[in-house]
Short mmCIF file of C-alpha atoms in Angstrom, two decimals:
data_model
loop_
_atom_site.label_atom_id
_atom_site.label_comp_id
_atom_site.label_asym_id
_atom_site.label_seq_id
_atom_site.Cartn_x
_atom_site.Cartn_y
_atom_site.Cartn_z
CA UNK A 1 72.42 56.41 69.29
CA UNK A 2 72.60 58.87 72.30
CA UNK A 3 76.21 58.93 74.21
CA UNK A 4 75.67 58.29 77.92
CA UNK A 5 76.00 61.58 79.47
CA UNK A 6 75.18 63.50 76.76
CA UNK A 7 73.40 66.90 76.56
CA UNK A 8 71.56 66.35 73.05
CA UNK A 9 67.79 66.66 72.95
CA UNK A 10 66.13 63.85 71.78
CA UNK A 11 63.23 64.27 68.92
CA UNK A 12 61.12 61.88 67.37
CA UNK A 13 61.70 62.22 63.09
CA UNK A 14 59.13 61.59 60.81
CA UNK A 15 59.50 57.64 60.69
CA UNK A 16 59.54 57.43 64.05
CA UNK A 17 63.04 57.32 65.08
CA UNK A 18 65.21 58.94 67.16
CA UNK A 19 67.67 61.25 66.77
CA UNK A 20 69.88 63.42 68.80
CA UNK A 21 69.66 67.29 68.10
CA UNK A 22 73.56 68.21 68.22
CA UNK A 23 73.40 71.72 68.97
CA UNK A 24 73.53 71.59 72.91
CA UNK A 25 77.06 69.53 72.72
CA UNK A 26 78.94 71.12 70.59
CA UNK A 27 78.06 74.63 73.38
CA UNK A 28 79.47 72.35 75.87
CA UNK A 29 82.85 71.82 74.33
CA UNK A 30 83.04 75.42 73.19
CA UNK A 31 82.40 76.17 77.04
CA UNK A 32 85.42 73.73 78.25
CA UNK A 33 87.40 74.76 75.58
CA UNK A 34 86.75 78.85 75.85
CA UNK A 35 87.67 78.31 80.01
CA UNK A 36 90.75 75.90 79.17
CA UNK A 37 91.75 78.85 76.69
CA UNK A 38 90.96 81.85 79.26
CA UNK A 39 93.32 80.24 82.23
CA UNK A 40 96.00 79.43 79.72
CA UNK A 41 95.29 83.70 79.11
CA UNK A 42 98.14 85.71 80.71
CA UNK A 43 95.82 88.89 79.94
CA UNK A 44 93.10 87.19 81.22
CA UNK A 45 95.16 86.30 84.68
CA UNK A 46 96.22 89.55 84.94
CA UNK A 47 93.10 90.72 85.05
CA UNK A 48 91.76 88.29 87.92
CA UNK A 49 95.17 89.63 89.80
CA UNK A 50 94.50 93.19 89.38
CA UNK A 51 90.71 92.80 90.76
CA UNK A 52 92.25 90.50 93.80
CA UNK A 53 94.41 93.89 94.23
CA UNK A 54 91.37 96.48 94.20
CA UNK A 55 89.96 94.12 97.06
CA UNK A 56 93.10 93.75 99.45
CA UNK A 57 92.66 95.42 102.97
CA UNK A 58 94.32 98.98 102.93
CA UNK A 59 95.87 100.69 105.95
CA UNK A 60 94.84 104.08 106.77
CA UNK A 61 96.57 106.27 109.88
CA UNK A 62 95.53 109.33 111.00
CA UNK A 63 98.16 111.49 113.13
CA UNK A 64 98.00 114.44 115.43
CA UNK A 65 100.11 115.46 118.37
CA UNK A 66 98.55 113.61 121.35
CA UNK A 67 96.29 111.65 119.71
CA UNK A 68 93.21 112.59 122.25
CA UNK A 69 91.75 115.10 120.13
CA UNK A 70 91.56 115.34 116.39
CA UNK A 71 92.92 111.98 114.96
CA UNK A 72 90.86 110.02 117.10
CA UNK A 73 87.60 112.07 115.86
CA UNK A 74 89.27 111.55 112.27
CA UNK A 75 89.50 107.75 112.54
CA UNK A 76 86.37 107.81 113.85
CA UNK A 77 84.26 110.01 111.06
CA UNK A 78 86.28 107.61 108.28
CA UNK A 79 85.38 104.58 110.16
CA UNK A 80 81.66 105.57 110.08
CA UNK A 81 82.21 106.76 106.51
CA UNK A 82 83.30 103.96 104.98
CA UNK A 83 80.88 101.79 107.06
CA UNK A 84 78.10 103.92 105.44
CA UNK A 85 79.27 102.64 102.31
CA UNK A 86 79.78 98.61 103.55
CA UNK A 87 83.44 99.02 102.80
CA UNK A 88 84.26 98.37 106.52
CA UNK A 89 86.11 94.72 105.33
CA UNK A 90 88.31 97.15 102.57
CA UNK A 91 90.06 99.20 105.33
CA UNK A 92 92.27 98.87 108.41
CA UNK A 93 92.08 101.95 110.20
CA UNK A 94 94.44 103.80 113.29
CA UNK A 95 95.52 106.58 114.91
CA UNK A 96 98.18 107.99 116.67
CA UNK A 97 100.47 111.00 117.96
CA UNK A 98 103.82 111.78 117.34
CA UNK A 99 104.58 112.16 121.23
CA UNK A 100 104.27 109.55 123.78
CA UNK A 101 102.54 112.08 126.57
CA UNK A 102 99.32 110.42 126.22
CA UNK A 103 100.06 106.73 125.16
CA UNK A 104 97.31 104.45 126.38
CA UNK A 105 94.72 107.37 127.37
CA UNK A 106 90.94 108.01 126.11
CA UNK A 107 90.50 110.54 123.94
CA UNK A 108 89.44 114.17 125.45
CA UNK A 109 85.98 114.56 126.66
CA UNK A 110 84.80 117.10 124.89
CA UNK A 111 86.29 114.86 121.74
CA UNK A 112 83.65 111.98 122.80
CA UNK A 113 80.95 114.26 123.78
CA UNK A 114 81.56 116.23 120.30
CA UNK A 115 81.34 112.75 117.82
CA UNK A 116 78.79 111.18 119.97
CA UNK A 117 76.25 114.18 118.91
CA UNK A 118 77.22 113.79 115.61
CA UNK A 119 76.66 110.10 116.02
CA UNK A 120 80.21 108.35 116.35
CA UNK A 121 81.30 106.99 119.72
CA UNK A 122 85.24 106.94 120.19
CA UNK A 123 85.33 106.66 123.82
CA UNK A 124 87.08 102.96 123.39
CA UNK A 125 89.79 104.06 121.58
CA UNK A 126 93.42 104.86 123.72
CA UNK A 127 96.10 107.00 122.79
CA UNK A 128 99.24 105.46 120.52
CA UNK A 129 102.41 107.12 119.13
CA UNK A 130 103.59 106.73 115.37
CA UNK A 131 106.51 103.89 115.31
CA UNK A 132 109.23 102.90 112.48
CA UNK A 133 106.35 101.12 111.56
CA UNK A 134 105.16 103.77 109.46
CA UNK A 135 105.95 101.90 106.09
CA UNK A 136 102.97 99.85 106.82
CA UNK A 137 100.67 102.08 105.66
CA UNK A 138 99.00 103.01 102.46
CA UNK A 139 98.08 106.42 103.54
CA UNK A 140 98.90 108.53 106.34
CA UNK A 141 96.68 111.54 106.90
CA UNK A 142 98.23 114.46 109.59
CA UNK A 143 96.43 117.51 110.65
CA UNK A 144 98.93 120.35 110.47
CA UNK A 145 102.22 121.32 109.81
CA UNK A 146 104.16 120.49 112.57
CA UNK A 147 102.71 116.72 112.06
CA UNK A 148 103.59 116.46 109.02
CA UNK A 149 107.36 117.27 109.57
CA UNK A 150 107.28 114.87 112.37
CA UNK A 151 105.79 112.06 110.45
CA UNK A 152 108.17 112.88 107.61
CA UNK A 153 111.25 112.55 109.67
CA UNK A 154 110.61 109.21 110.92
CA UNK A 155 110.49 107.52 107.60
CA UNK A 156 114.24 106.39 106.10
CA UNK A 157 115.93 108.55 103.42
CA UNK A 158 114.87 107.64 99.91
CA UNK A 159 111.21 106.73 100.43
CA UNK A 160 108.26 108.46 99.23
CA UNK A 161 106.26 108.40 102.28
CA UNK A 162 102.50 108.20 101.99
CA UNK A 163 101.83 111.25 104.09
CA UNK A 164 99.29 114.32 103.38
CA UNK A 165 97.27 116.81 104.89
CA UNK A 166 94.16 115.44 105.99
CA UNK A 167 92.81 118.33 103.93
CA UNK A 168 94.92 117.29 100.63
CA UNK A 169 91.75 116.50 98.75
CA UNK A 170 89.56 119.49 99.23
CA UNK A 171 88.94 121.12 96.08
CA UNK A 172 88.95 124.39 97.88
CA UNK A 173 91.45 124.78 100.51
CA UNK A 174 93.22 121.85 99.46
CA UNK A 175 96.61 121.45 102.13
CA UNK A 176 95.21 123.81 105.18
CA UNK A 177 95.74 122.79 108.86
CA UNK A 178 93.19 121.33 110.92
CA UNK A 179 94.08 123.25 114.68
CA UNK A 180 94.77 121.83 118.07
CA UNK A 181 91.30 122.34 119.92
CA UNK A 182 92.79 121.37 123.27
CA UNK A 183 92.99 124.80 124.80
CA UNK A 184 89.68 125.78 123.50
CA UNK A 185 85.98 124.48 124.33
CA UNK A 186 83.24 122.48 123.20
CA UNK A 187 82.68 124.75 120.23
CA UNK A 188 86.26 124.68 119.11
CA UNK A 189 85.96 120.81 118.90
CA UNK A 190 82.64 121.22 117.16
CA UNK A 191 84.49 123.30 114.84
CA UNK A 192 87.19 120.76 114.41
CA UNK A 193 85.17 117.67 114.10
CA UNK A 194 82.73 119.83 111.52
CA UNK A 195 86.16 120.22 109.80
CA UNK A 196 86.94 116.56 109.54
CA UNK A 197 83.75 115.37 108.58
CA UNK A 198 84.45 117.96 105.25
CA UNK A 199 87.92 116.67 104.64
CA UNK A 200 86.72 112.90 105.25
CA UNK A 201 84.58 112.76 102.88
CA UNK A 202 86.67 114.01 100.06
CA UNK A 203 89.30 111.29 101.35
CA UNK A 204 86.82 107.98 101.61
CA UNK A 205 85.53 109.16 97.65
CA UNK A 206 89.58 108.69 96.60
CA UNK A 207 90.87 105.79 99.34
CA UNK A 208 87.76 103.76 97.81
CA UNK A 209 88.32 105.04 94.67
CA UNK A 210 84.57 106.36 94.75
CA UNK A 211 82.68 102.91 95.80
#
């Protein structure tokens, strides 16, 4: 006799009755039963928590003085960056100076001309300064030293701020400044922004942990 709303195949045996194979139900309950067993799982859960974690948003800020020249090509390049890679939804990314001179202002001209031949436009992005709202972030990438002492000093005593050197991950000149090109030209921008895009890519390999 079959159970309504079994899964047991039905054969024919050699007297012509039925039977029903028991194979398939048994699977079932070993199914419910391995699931009901893998929730009740605290190793299990822990592992469904940790891969929730590898998929929250993080916040990325990039700092320079003004905030017209080299952070806003840096948020730029790393937005591209980890666009190129469809991590886009992964990352919430800034920038901003550490004085208020140029709050609300486009970046520099020759900063948009400069990433818009190397394919990036940042001519909608405006000018911002670095708050107390610095513990926010889960990194905080500056261009120089100066920055970096700035940054440093807004945070409270006792923290371990998140800040490095833009160029922290380069396997060869790991920690070296990324200069001002604001009282230089076009080239010294294409300099910079050649600069960034090397340093960038070392940081989108470790912020994504190499997705």
């Amino acid at each position: 006799m079959k159970c309504a709303g079994s899964v047991g195949d039905t054969r024919t045996d050699r007297s012509g009755g039925t039977f029903v194979l028991p194979f398939l139900f048994p699977g079932i309950c070993y199914i419910s039963f391995r699931f009901v067993y893998l929730l009740s799982n605290p190793v299990f859960l822990l592992s469904l928590s940790s891969t929730a974690d590898l998929r929250m948003v993080q916040s990325v800020l990039f700092v320079c003085y003004e905030n017209i020249c080299r952070s806003p090509m840096a948020e730029g390049i790393f937005r591209y960056m980890v666009e190129q890679r469809g991590l886009q939804h992964c990352f919430s990314i800034s920038s901003a100076g550490t004085v208020d001179y140029q709050s609300g202002s486009p970046p520099d001209e020759r900063a948009v001309e400069v990433s818009v031949s190397g394919g990036i436009d940042i001519s909608s992005q405006r000018g911002g300064i670095a708050h107390l709202d610095l513990l926010s972030y889960d990194w905080i990438f500056v261009m120089d030293n100066r920055n970096y002492e700035d940054v440093l000093s807004l945070f409270p005593a006792g923290t371990v701020p998140p800040v490095y050197m833009v160029t922290h991950f380069l396997p060869d000149g790991a920690g070296r400044e990324i200069h001002d090109p604001y009282y230089g030209g076009v080239s010294d921008f294409e300099h910079v922004f050649q600069e960034l895009c090397h340093a960038l890519g070392y940081v989108t390999d470790i912020v994504s942990g190499g997705a």
